[in-house]
Amino acid sequence: MAEDLFKREHVQHLAALLFLAFFIGNDASLGLVWADTWVCPRPGQADLYTDREYPGCRQLGEAKMYSPVTIFPAPKSSPGGNLSPSVAKNISSDVPPQQQSRKPSPFSDVSLSLPLLSVGQDTVGSITGSWTGFVAQLIVGYKADGKGPEILGDWNLLPASAHSFYTAVVVASRAVGYDPRYLTVRILVPSRLNGPSAGGMFAVGIASALLGDPIRQDVCMSGTIEPDAEIHPVGRLVDKMNACRDLRKTTMIVPDGLDNSHLNFTGAERSIQVIQVHTLAEAYSAATGQALRQVP
């Protein structure tokens, strides 16, 4: 019965399908996305996060590193893919009072091309394997009724990536001082994408659309986005660098919490400069050449 209802809504509201409902019953899959990252204790120093397996290191669990903003499924009868009242309340509580006190200025839809890096599921412990680089389309628009954010996607965005995209919307809008309740954000992905590693690129793209700064044409990026606007570690960076090269990019932005020493040598071989970042502000500056700031 629930499946039939879902299919009817998909037919009726395909253009505005709220993909967050896709999370229902898929929580078990979220724990798979960190299967290729390890954490290594170092006495007297911060733990080392690496995409290589060393003696004494433990496999990194998804819940340990990725703590996205709370998400609730959309109501079964939500017209046009709008968020449920519970989600709207959650968003409102996450918006600073100074943003809630004024209605942001409307703007025309902004469409951006985002380079995304994807890797296949290979044997745990392997640091090489299949990779894909592709370009997604991000559309950011103004939602006049203030009942957003309206977050839309397609079937290629699998649960963990959709989770990360939602977090990116909230974090990026908060970082630039734009009330997310007045936003419609859509991502169109030409290939299946799972895991949170595109979250940093999502957040950079959304902030770029709101501030009007173009993303450099030579840049690719891999790293998660956290609710505190930090960029956190991901695995399989060597493979993702190959995907970056396939997209003809010459600069790769990566989290600085990893053992990235081998990436500099690999990047030099592929004529790719590696830039390490820890926060959304640093990633934004590296990707656009501009400072992350408040909207006018």
PDB file of C-alpha atoms in Angstrom:
ATOM      1  CA  MET A   1       0.000   0.000   0.000  1.00  0.00           C
ATOM      2  CA  ALA A   2       2.768   2.420   0.939  1.00  0.00           C
ATOM      3  CA  GLU A   3       4.629   1.502  -2.220  1.00  0.00           C
ATOM      4  CA  ASP A   4       1.570   2.197  -4.382  1.00  0.00           C
ATOM      5  CA  LEU A   5       1.096   5.587  -2.730  1.00  0.00           C
ATOM      6  CA  PHE A   6       4.738   6.438  -3.318  1.00  0.00           C
ATOM      7  CA  LYS A   7       4.442   5.527  -6.996  1.00  0.00           C
ATOM      8  CA  ARG A   8       1.331   7.687  -7.429  1.00  0.00           C
ATOM      9  CA  GLU A   9       3.074  10.675  -5.861  1.00  0.00           C
ATOM     10  CA  HIS A  10       6.105  10.089  -8.059  1.00  0.00           C
ATOM     11  CA  VAL A  11       3.942  10.301 -11.156  1.00  0.00           C
ATOM     12  CA  GLN A  12       2.045  13.355  -9.913  1.00  0.00           C
ATOM     13  CA  HIS A  13       5.010  15.327  -8.600  1.00  0.00           C
ATOM     14  CA  LEU A  14       8.012  14.067 -10.567  1.00  0.00           C
ATOM     15  CA  ALA A  15       9.280  17.587 -11.276  1.00  0.00           C
ATOM     16  CA  ALA A  16       9.287  18.458  -7.571  1.00  0.00           C
ATOM     17  CA  LEU A  17      10.023  15.116  -5.893  1.00  0.00           C
ATOM     18  CA  LEU A  18      11.504  15.582  -2.447  1.00  0.00           C
ATOM     19  CA  PHE A  19      14.213  12.979  -2.391  1.00  0.00           C
ATOM     20  CA  LEU A  20      14.606  13.017   1.388  1.00  0.00           C
ATOM     21  CA  ALA A  21      11.702  10.577   1.586  1.00  0.00           C
ATOM     22  CA  PHE A  22      14.032   8.142  -0.139  1.00  0.00           C
ATOM     23  CA  PHE A  23      15.844   7.710   3.178  1.00  0.00           C
ATOM     24  CA  ILE A  24      12.998   5.679   4.685  1.00  0.00           C
ATOM     25  CA  GLY A  25      14.174   2.144   5.244  1.00  0.00           C
ATOM     26  CA  ASN A  26      17.677   2.864   3.928  1.00  0.00           C
ATOM     27  CA  ASP A  27      19.523   3.753   7.135  1.00  0.00           C
ATOM     28  CA  ALA A  28      21.526   0.531   7.019  1.00  0.00           C
ATOM     29  CA  SER A  29      23.257   1.632   3.831  1.00  0.00           C
ATOM     30  CA  LEU A  30      24.714   4.768   5.450  1.00  0.00           C
ATOM     31  CA  GLY A  31      27.222   2.737   7.423  1.00  0.00           C
ATOM     32  CA  LEU A  32      28.973   1.527   4.256  1.00  0.00           C
ATOM     33  CA  VAL A  33      30.355   4.821   3.041  1.00  0.00           C
ATOM     34  CA  TRP A  34      33.420   4.884   5.304  1.00  0.00           C
ATOM     35  CA  ALA A  35      34.560   1.318   4.525  1.00  0.00           C
ATOM     36  CA  ASP A  36      37.748   2.667   2.919  1.00  0.00           C
ATOM     37  CA  THR A  37      38.965   5.098   5.609  1.00  0.00           C
ATOM     38  CA  TRP A  38      40.987   4.305   8.730  1.00  0.00           C
ATOM     39  CA  VAL A  39      41.843   6.180  11.925  1.00  0.00           C
ATOM     40  CA  CYS A  40      45.280   5.652  13.473  1.00  0.00           C
ATOM     41  CA  PRO A  41      45.967   6.671  17.107  1.00  0.00           C
ATOM     42  CA  ARG A  42      49.175   8.685  17.634  1.00  0.00           C
ATOM     43  CA  PRO A  43      50.252   9.146  21.285  1.00  0.00           C
ATOM     44  CA  GLY A  44      50.533  12.810  22.156  1.00  0.00           C
ATOM     45  CA  GLN A  45      49.148  13.874  18.784  1.00  0.00           C
ATOM     46  CA  ALA A  46      45.822  14.093  17.021  1.00  0.00           C
ATOM     47  CA  ASP A  47      44.549  10.891  15.432  1.00  0.00           C
ATOM     48  CA  LEU A  48      45.587  10.351  11.826  1.00  0.00           C
ATOM     49  CA  TYR A  49      42.854   9.724   9.247  1.00  0.00           C
ATOM     50  CA  THR A  50      44.056   7.915   6.169  1.00  0.00           C
ATOM     51  CA  ASP A  51      42.799   6.028   3.125  1.00  0.00           C
ATOM     52  CA  ARG A  52      45.557   3.449   3.654  1.00  0.00           C
ATOM     53  CA  GLU A  53      45.331   0.564   6.121  1.00  0.00           C
ATOM     54  CA  TYR A  54      48.241   0.489   8.597  1.00  0.00           C
ATOM     55  CA  PRO A  55      48.929  -1.802  11.611  1.00  0.00           C
ATOM     56  CA  GLY A  56      47.145  -0.560  14.727  1.00  0.00           C
ATOM     57  CA  CYS A  57      44.573   1.450  12.761  1.00  0.00           C
ATOM     58  CA  ARG A  58      40.857   0.792  12.958  1.00  0.00           C
ATOM     59  CA  GLN A  59      38.268   1.106  10.267  1.00  0.00           C
ATOM     60  CA  LEU A  60      36.359   4.370  10.477  1.00  0.00           C
ATOM     61  CA  GLY A  61      32.648   4.027  11.134  1.00  0.00           C
ATOM     62  CA  GLU A  62      30.180   6.362   9.395  1.00  0.00           C
ATOM     63  CA  ALA A  63      28.622   7.528  12.657  1.00  0.00           C
ATOM     64  CA  LYS A  64      32.043   8.501  14.034  1.00  0.00           C
ATOM     65  CA  MET A  65      32.737  11.172  11.422  1.00  0.00           C
ATOM     66  CA  TYR A  66      29.522  12.093   9.683  1.00  0.00           C
ATOM     67  CA  SER A  67      26.824  13.721  11.796  1.00  0.00           C
ATOM     68  CA  PRO A  68      24.414  15.438   9.406  1.00  0.00           C
ATOM     69  CA  VAL A  69      21.631  17.800  10.360  1.00  0.00           C
ATOM     70  CA  THR A  70      18.571  15.862  11.507  1.00  0.00           C
ATOM     71  CA  ILE A  71      16.324  14.847   8.637  1.00  0.00           C
ATOM     72  CA  PHE A  72      12.725  13.733   8.761  1.00  0.00           C
ATOM     73  CA  PRO A  73      10.890  12.068   5.859  1.00  0.00           C
ATOM     74  CA  ALA A  74       8.489  14.215   3.891  1.00  0.00           C
ATOM     75  CA  PRO A  75       4.771  13.659   4.600  1.00  0.00           C
ATOM     76  CA  LYS A  76       3.021  11.260   2.235  1.00  0.00           C
ATOM     77  CA  SER A  77       0.637  13.953   1.102  1.00  0.00           C
ATOM     78  CA  SER A  78       3.123  16.821   0.743  1.00  0.00           C
ATOM     79  CA  PRO A  79       2.159  18.680  -2.448  1.00  0.00           C
ATOM     80  CA  GLY A  80       4.982  19.773  -4.705  1.00  0.00           C
ATOM     81  CA  GLY A  81       7.671  18.138  -2.594  1.00  0.00           C
ATOM     82  CA  ASN A  82       7.564  20.645   0.279  1.00  0.00           C
ATOM     83  CA  LEU A  83       9.112  19.791   3.622  1.00  0.00           C
ATOM     84  CA  SER A  84       6.971  18.407   6.404  1.00  0.00           C
ATOM     85  CA  PRO A  85       6.042  20.716   9.329  1.00  0.00           C
ATOM     86  CA  SER A  86       8.519  18.852  11.536  1.00  0.00           C
ATOM     87  CA  VAL A  87      11.353  19.562   9.103  1.00  0.00           C
ATOM     88  CA  ALA A  88      10.338  23.214   8.749  1.00  0.00           C
ATOM     89  CA  LYS A  89      10.394  23.573  12.522  1.00  0.00           C
ATOM     90  CA  ASN A  90      13.834  21.966  12.620  1.00  0.00           C
ATOM     91  CA  ILE A  91      15.107  24.356   9.948  1.00  0.00           C
ATOM     92  CA  SER A  92      13.633  27.377  11.731  1.00  0.00           C
ATOM     93  CA  SER A  93      15.419  26.476  14.943  1.00  0.00           C
ATOM     94  CA  ASP A  94      18.674  26.261  12.989  1.00  0.00           C
ATOM     95  CA  VAL A  95      18.328  29.765  11.509  1.00  0.00           C
ATOM     96  CA  PRO A  96      19.952  32.561  13.573  1.00  0.00           C
ATOM     97  CA  PRO A  97      17.465  35.162  14.926  1.00  0.00           C
ATOM     98  CA  GLN A  98      18.996  37.943  12.804  1.00  0.00           C
ATOM     99  CA  GLN A  99      18.206  35.947   9.662  1.00  0.00           C
ATOM    100  CA  GLN A 100      14.653  35.197  10.803  1.00  0.00           C
ATOM    101  CA  SER A 101      13.932  38.874  11.458  1.00  0.00           C
ATOM    102  CA  ARG A 102      14.216  39.931   7.824  1.00  0.00           C
ATOM    103  CA  LYS A 103      12.977  38.490   4.561  1.00  0.00           C
ATOM    104  CA  PRO A 104      15.936  37.999   2.210  1.00  0.00           C
ATOM    105  CA  SER A 105      16.000  39.642  -1.173  1.00  0.00           C
ATOM    106  CA  PRO A 106      14.635  37.583  -4.082  1.00  0.00           C
ATOM    107  CA  PHE A 107      16.937  36.576  -6.930  1.00  0.00           C
ATOM    108  CA  SER A 108      16.706  34.837 -10.275  1.00  0.00           C
ATOM    109  CA  ASP A 109      17.490  31.136 -10.460  1.00  0.00           C
ATOM    110  CA  VAL A 110      21.215  30.375 -10.574  1.00  0.00           C
ATOM    111  CA  SER A 111      22.444  27.289 -12.420  1.00  0.00           C
ATOM    112  CA  LEU A 112      25.954  25.931 -11.848  1.00  0.00           C
ATOM    113  CA  SER A 113      27.918  22.948 -13.135  1.00  0.00           C
ATOM    114  CA  LEU A 114      29.589  21.007 -10.321  1.00  0.00           C
ATOM    115  CA  PRO A 115      32.385  18.484 -10.945  1.00  0.00           C
ATOM    116  CA  LEU A 116      31.799  15.371  -8.824  1.00  0.00           C
ATOM    117  CA  LEU A 117      34.133  12.449  -8.165  1.00  0.00           C
ATOM    118  CA  SER A 118      32.842   8.930  -7.608  1.00  0.00           C
ATOM    119  CA  VAL A 119      34.469   5.564  -6.927  1.00  0.00           C
ATOM    120  CA  GLY A 120      33.168   2.015  -7.125  1.00  0.00           C
ATOM    121  CA  GLN A 121      32.763  -0.362  -4.216  1.00  0.00           C
ATOM    122  CA  ASP A 122      35.937  -2.450  -4.068  1.00  0.00           C
ATOM    123  CA  THR A 123      37.492  -4.750  -1.496  1.00  0.00           C
ATOM    124  CA  VAL A 124      38.041  -3.129   1.905  1.00  0.00           C
ATOM    125  CA  GLY A 125      41.684  -2.135   2.246  1.00  0.00           C
ATOM    126  CA  SER A 126      42.194  -1.475  -1.438  1.00  0.00           C
ATOM    127  CA  ILE A 127      43.224   2.061  -2.388  1.00  0.00           C
ATOM    128  CA  THR A 128      42.885   1.634  -6.137  1.00  0.00           C
ATOM    129  CA  GLY A 129      39.945   0.618  -8.259  1.00  0.00           C
ATOM    130  CA  SER A 130      37.201   2.069 -10.428  1.00  0.00           C
ATOM    131  CA  TRP A 131      36.493   5.787 -10.589  1.00  0.00           C
ATOM    132  CA  THR A 132      34.199   8.194 -12.407  1.00  0.00           C
ATOM    133  CA  GLY A 133      34.262  11.942 -12.866  1.00  0.00           C
ATOM    134  CA  PHE A 134      31.081  13.646 -14.011  1.00  0.00           C
ATOM    135  CA  VAL A 135      29.351  17.012 -13.947  1.00  0.00           C
ATOM    136  CA  ALA A 136      26.147  17.604 -11.983  1.00  0.00           C
ATOM    137  CA  GLN A 137      23.794  20.532 -12.458  1.00  0.00           C
ATOM    138  CA  LEU A 138      22.955  22.621  -9.378  1.00  0.00           C
ATOM    139  CA  ILE A 139      19.998  25.031  -9.492  1.00  0.00           C
ATOM    140  CA  VAL A 140      19.443  27.479  -6.618  1.00  0.00           C
ATOM    141  CA  GLY A 141      16.327  29.636  -6.586  1.00  0.00           C
ATOM    142  CA  TYR A 142      14.217  31.893  -4.399  1.00  0.00           C
ATOM    143  CA  LYS A 143      11.163  30.501  -2.568  1.00  0.00           C
ATOM    144  CA  ALA A 144       8.876  33.452  -1.927  1.00  0.00           C
ATOM    145  CA  ASP A 145       6.555  31.814   0.606  1.00  0.00           C
ATOM    146  CA  GLY A 146       9.393  31.166   3.072  1.00  0.00           C
ATOM    147  CA  LYS A 147       8.304  27.561   3.606  1.00  0.00           C
ATOM    148  CA  GLY A 148      11.544  25.972   2.431  1.00  0.00           C
ATOM    149  CA  PRO A 149      14.125  24.917   1.984  1.00  0.00           C
ATOM    150  CA  GLU A 150      12.664  22.961  -0.903  1.00  0.00           C
ATOM    151  CA  ILE A 151      15.325  20.385  -1.710  1.00  0.00           C
ATOM    152  CA  LEU A 152      14.958  18.391  -4.908  1.00  0.00           C
ATOM    153  CA  GLY A 153      16.973  15.706  -6.637  1.00  0.00           C
ATOM    154  CA  ASP A 154      16.815  12.720  -8.941  1.00  0.00           C
ATOM    155  CA  TRP A 155      17.111   8.971  -8.573  1.00  0.00           C
ATOM    156  CA  ASN A 156      20.867   8.925  -9.158  1.00  0.00           C
ATOM    157  CA  LEU A 157      21.458  10.634  -5.813  1.00  0.00           C
ATOM    158  CA  LEU A 158      21.497   7.696  -3.388  1.00  0.00           C
ATOM    159  CA  PRO A 159      20.706   7.957   0.360  1.00  0.00           C
ATOM    160  CA  ALA A 160      24.057   8.946   1.861  1.00  0.00           C
ATOM    161  CA  SER A 161      24.716  11.528  -0.855  1.00  0.00           C
ATOM    162  CA  ALA A 162      21.218  12.974  -0.518  1.00  0.00           C
ATOM    163  CA  HIS A 163      21.797  13.186   3.244  1.00  0.00           C
ATOM    164  CA  SER A 164      24.999  15.111   2.581  1.00  0.00           C
ATOM    165  CA  PHE A 165      23.293  17.406   0.056  1.00  0.00           C
ATOM    166  CA  TYR A 166      20.636  18.375   2.594  1.00  0.00           C
ATOM    167  CA  THR A 167      23.327  19.191   5.152  1.00  0.00           C
ATOM    168  CA  ALA A 168      25.184  21.260   2.552  1.00  0.00           C
ATOM    169  CA  VAL A 169      22.070  23.359   1.883  1.00  0.00           C
ATOM    170  CA  VAL A 170      21.623  24.248   5.551  1.00  0.00           C
ATOM    171  CA  VAL A 171      25.322  24.788   6.301  1.00  0.00           C
ATOM    172  CA  ALA A 172      26.084  26.863   3.190  1.00  0.00           C
ATOM    173  CA  SER A 173      23.062  29.133   3.567  1.00  0.00           C
ATOM    174  CA  ARG A 174      23.854  29.672   7.228  1.00  0.00           C
ATOM    175  CA  ALA A 175      27.501  30.427   6.405  1.00  0.00           C
ATOM    176  CA  VAL A 176      26.541  33.262   4.037  1.00  0.00           C
ATOM    177  CA  GLY A 177      23.677  34.564   6.182  1.00  0.00           C
ATOM    178  CA  TYR A 178      20.788  33.620   3.884  1.00  0.00           C
ATOM    179  CA  ASP A 179      17.629  32.210   5.466  1.00  0.00           C
ATOM    180  CA  PRO A 180      17.313  28.692   3.953  1.00  0.00           C
ATOM    181  CA  ARG A 181      13.531  28.824   4.306  1.00  0.00           C
ATOM    182  CA  TYR A 182      13.535  31.058   1.226  1.00  0.00           C
ATOM    183  CA  LEU A 183      15.484  28.637  -0.943  1.00  0.00           C
ATOM    184  CA  THR A 184      14.703  26.037  -3.561  1.00  0.00           C
ATOM    185  CA  VAL A 185      17.752  23.910  -4.302  1.00  0.00           C
ATOM    186  CA  ARG A 186      17.904  21.141  -6.883  1.00  0.00           C
ATOM    187  CA  ILE A 187      20.684  18.800  -7.980  1.00  0.00           C
ATOM    188  CA  LEU A 188      20.637  16.783 -11.210  1.00  0.00           C
ATOM    189  CA  VAL A 189      23.195  13.970 -11.237  1.00  0.00           C
ATOM    190  CA  PRO A 190      23.965  12.080 -14.471  1.00  0.00           C
ATOM    191  CA  SER A 191      25.377   8.998 -12.708  1.00  0.00           C
ATOM    192  CA  ARG A 192      24.674   7.109  -9.485  1.00  0.00           C
ATOM    193  CA  LEU A 193      26.305   8.803  -6.487  1.00  0.00           C
ATOM    194  CA  ASN A 194      26.467   7.540  -2.917  1.00  0.00           C
ATOM    195  CA  GLY A 195      28.431   8.460   0.191  1.00  0.00           C
ATOM    196  CA  PRO A 196      29.010  11.883   1.789  1.00  0.00           C
ATOM    197  CA  SER A 197      32.265  12.775   0.016  1.00  0.00           C
ATOM    198  CA  ALA A 198      30.640  15.270  -2.385  1.00  0.00           C
ATOM    199  CA  GLY A 199      29.197  17.281   0.510  1.00  0.00           C
ATOM    200  CA  GLY A 200      31.982  19.854   0.495  1.00  0.00           C
ATOM    201  CA  MET A 201      31.538  20.487  -3.229  1.00  0.00           C
ATOM    202  CA  PHE A 202      27.761  20.768  -2.751  1.00  0.00           C
ATOM    203  CA  ALA A 203      28.244  23.380  -0.015  1.00  0.00           C
ATOM    204  CA  VAL A 204      30.769  25.373  -2.063  1.00  0.00           C
ATOM    205  CA  GLY A 205      28.363  25.366  -5.019  1.00  0.00           C
ATOM    206  CA  ILE A 206      25.377  26.566  -2.982  1.00  0.00           C
ATOM    207  CA  ALA A 207      27.408  29.346  -1.347  1.00  0.00           C
ATOM    208  CA  SER A 208      28.772  30.285  -4.784  1.00  0.00           C
ATOM    209  CA  ALA A 209      25.246  30.589  -6.191  1.00  0.00           C
ATOM    210  CA  LEU A 210      24.149  32.834  -3.318  1.00  0.00           C
ATOM    211  CA  LEU A 211      27.231  35.071  -3.399  1.00  0.00           C
ATOM    212  CA  GLY A 212      27.646  35.222  -7.170  1.00  0.00           C
ATOM    213  CA  ASP A 213      31.267  34.047  -7.255  1.00  0.00           C
ATOM    214  CA  PRO A 214      32.038  31.613 -10.102  1.00  0.00           C
ATOM    215  CA  ILE A 215      33.827  28.376  -9.241  1.00  0.00           C
ATOM    216  CA  ARG A 216      37.222  28.052 -10.906  1.00  0.00           C
ATOM    217  CA  GLN A 217      37.120  25.892 -14.023  1.00  0.00           C
ATOM    218  CA  ASP A 218      40.273  23.978 -13.024  1.00  0.00           C
ATOM    219  CA  VAL A 219      38.990  22.772  -9.621  1.00  0.00           C
ATOM    220  CA  CYS A 220      37.646  19.473  -8.335  1.00  0.00           C
ATOM    221  CA  MET A 221      37.011  18.542  -4.697  1.00  0.00           C
ATOM    222  CA  SER A 222      36.357  15.609  -2.373  1.00  0.00           C
ATOM    223  CA  GLY A 223      35.423  15.936   1.306  1.00  0.00           C
ATOM    224  CA  THR A 224      32.355  15.774   3.523  1.00  0.00           C
ATOM    225  CA  ILE A 225      30.534  18.778   4.969  1.00  0.00           C
ATOM    226  CA  GLU A 226      29.682  18.759   8.665  1.00  0.00           C
ATOM    227  CA  PRO A 227      27.025  20.843  10.488  1.00  0.00           C
ATOM    228  CA  ASP A 228      29.830  22.938  12.036  1.00  0.00           C
ATOM    229  CA  ALA A 229      31.061  23.815   8.493  1.00  0.00           C
ATOM    230  CA  GLU A 230      34.172  21.653   8.762  1.00  0.00           C
ATOM    231  CA  ILE A 231      35.397  19.580   5.807  1.00  0.00           C
ATOM    232  CA  HIS A 232      36.038  16.037   7.051  1.00  0.00           C
ATOM    233  CA  PRO A 233      38.104  13.118   5.733  1.00  0.00           C
ATOM    234  CA  VAL A 234      37.163  10.785   2.913  1.00  0.00           C
ATOM    235  CA  GLY A 235      38.802   7.737   1.396  1.00  0.00           C
ATOM    236  CA  ARG A 236      40.007   6.593  -2.021  1.00  0.00           C
ATOM    237  CA  LEU A 237      41.586   9.948  -2.853  1.00  0.00           C
ATOM    238  CA  VAL A 238      44.054   8.425  -5.304  1.00  0.00           C
ATOM    239  CA  ASP A 239      41.163   7.049  -7.355  1.00  0.00           C
ATOM    240  CA  LYS A 240      39.291  10.331  -7.041  1.00  0.00           C
ATOM    241  CA  MET A 241      42.363  12.144  -8.298  1.00  0.00           C
ATOM    242  CA  ASN A 242      42.213   9.964 -11.396  1.00  0.00           C
ATOM    243  CA  ALA A 243      38.576  11.014 -11.811  1.00  0.00           C
ATOM    244  CA  CYS A 244      39.660  14.629 -11.382  1.00  0.00           C
ATOM    245  CA  ARG A 245      42.219  14.174 -14.149  1.00  0.00           C
ATOM    246  CA  ASP A 246      39.579  12.616 -16.408  1.00  0.00           C
ATOM    247  CA  LEU A 247      37.568  15.830 -15.984  1.00  0.00           C
ATOM    248  CA  ARG A 248      40.680  17.772 -17.118  1.00  0.00           C
ATOM    249  CA  LYS A 249      41.004  19.551 -13.771  1.00  0.00           C
ATOM    250  CA  THR A 250      44.406  20.660 -12.517  1.00  0.00           C
ATOM    251  CA  THR A 251      43.615  21.503  -8.862  1.00  0.00           C
ATOM    252  CA  MET A 252      42.158  19.094  -6.301  1.00  0.00           C
ATOM    253  CA  ILE A 253      40.802  20.293  -2.937  1.00  0.00           C
ATOM    254  CA  VAL A 254      40.994  17.659  -0.178  1.00  0.00           C
ATOM    255  CA  PRO A 255      40.436  17.546   3.614  1.00  0.00           C
ATOM    256  CA  ASP A 256      43.530  18.261   5.692  1.00  0.00           C
ATOM    257  CA  GLY A 257      42.655  15.592   8.273  1.00  0.00           C
ATOM    258  CA  LEU A 258      44.082  12.814   6.124  1.00  0.00           C
ATOM    259  CA  ASP A 259      47.548  11.430   5.477  1.00  0.00           C
ATOM    260  CA  ASN A 260      47.899  13.285   2.181  1.00  0.00           C
ATOM    261  CA  SER A 261      51.666  13.035   1.736  1.00  0.00           C
ATOM    262  CA  HIS A 262      51.367  10.478  -1.061  1.00  0.00           C
ATOM    263  CA  LEU A 263      48.833  12.693  -2.859  1.00  0.00           C
ATOM    264  CA  ASN A 264      51.416  15.382  -3.536  1.00  0.00           C
ATOM    265  CA  PHE A 265      53.586  12.889  -5.421  1.00  0.00           C
ATOM    266  CA  THR A 266      50.600  11.388  -7.223  1.00  0.00           C
ATOM    267  CA  GLY A 267      49.342  14.856  -8.092  1.00  0.00           C
ATOM    268  CA  ALA A 268      52.721  15.880  -9.465  1.00  0.00           C
ATOM    269  CA  GLU A 269      52.679  12.838 -11.742  1.00  0.00           C
ATOM    270  CA  ARG A 270      49.243  13.846 -13.026  1.00  0.00           C
ATOM    271  CA  SER A 271      49.928  17.612 -13.146  1.00  0.00           C
ATOM    272  CA  ILE A 272      47.354  18.192 -10.388  1.00  0.00           C
ATOM    273  CA  GLN A 273      47.965  20.609  -7.515  1.00  0.00           C
ATOM    274  CA  VAL A 274      46.644  19.427  -4.134  1.00  0.00           C
ATOM    275  CA  ILE A 275      45.128  22.019  -1.761  1.00  0.00           C
ATOM    276  CA  GLN A 276      44.263  20.935   1.778  1.00  0.00           C
ATOM    277  CA  VAL A 277      41.373  22.590   3.627  1.00  0.00           C
ATOM    278  CA  HIS A 278      39.689  22.186   7.001  1.00  0.00           C
ATOM    279  CA  THR A 279      36.615  24.418   6.759  1.00  0.00           C
ATOM    280  CA  LEU A 280      34.007  25.488   4.252  1.00  0.00           C
ATOM    281  CA  ALA A 281      35.529  28.991   4.266  1.00  0.00           C
ATOM    282  CA  GLU A 282      38.921  27.583   3.232  1.00  0.00           C
ATOM    283  CA  ALA A 283      37.365  25.351   0.568  1.00  0.00           C
ATOM    284  CA  TYR A 284      35.326  28.251  -0.802  1.00  0.00           C
ATOM    285  CA  SER A 285      38.393  30.466  -1.055  1.00  0.00           C
ATOM    286  CA  ALA A 286      40.354  27.725  -2.815  1.00  0.00           C
ATOM    287  CA  ALA A 287      37.500  26.979  -5.233  1.00  0.00           C
ATOM    288  CA  THR A 288      36.498  30.551  -6.102  1.00  0.00           C
ATOM    289  CA  GLY A 289      39.447  32.772  -5.203  1.00  0.00           C
ATOM    290  CA  GLN A 290      37.038  34.849  -3.077  1.00  0.00           C
ATOM    291  CA  ALA A 291      36.353  35.034   0.650  1.00  0.00           C
ATOM    292  CA  LEU A 292      33.294  33.332   2.122  1.00  0.00           C
ATOM    293  CA  ARG A 293      31.174  36.196   3.414  1.00  0.00           C
ATOM    294  CA  GLN A 294      27.651  37.355   4.206  1.00  0.00           C
ATOM    295  CA  VAL A 295      25.234  38.106   1.381  1.00  0.00           C
ATOM    296  CA  PRO A 296      24.530  41.837   0.945  1.00  0.00           C
TER     297      PRO A 296
END
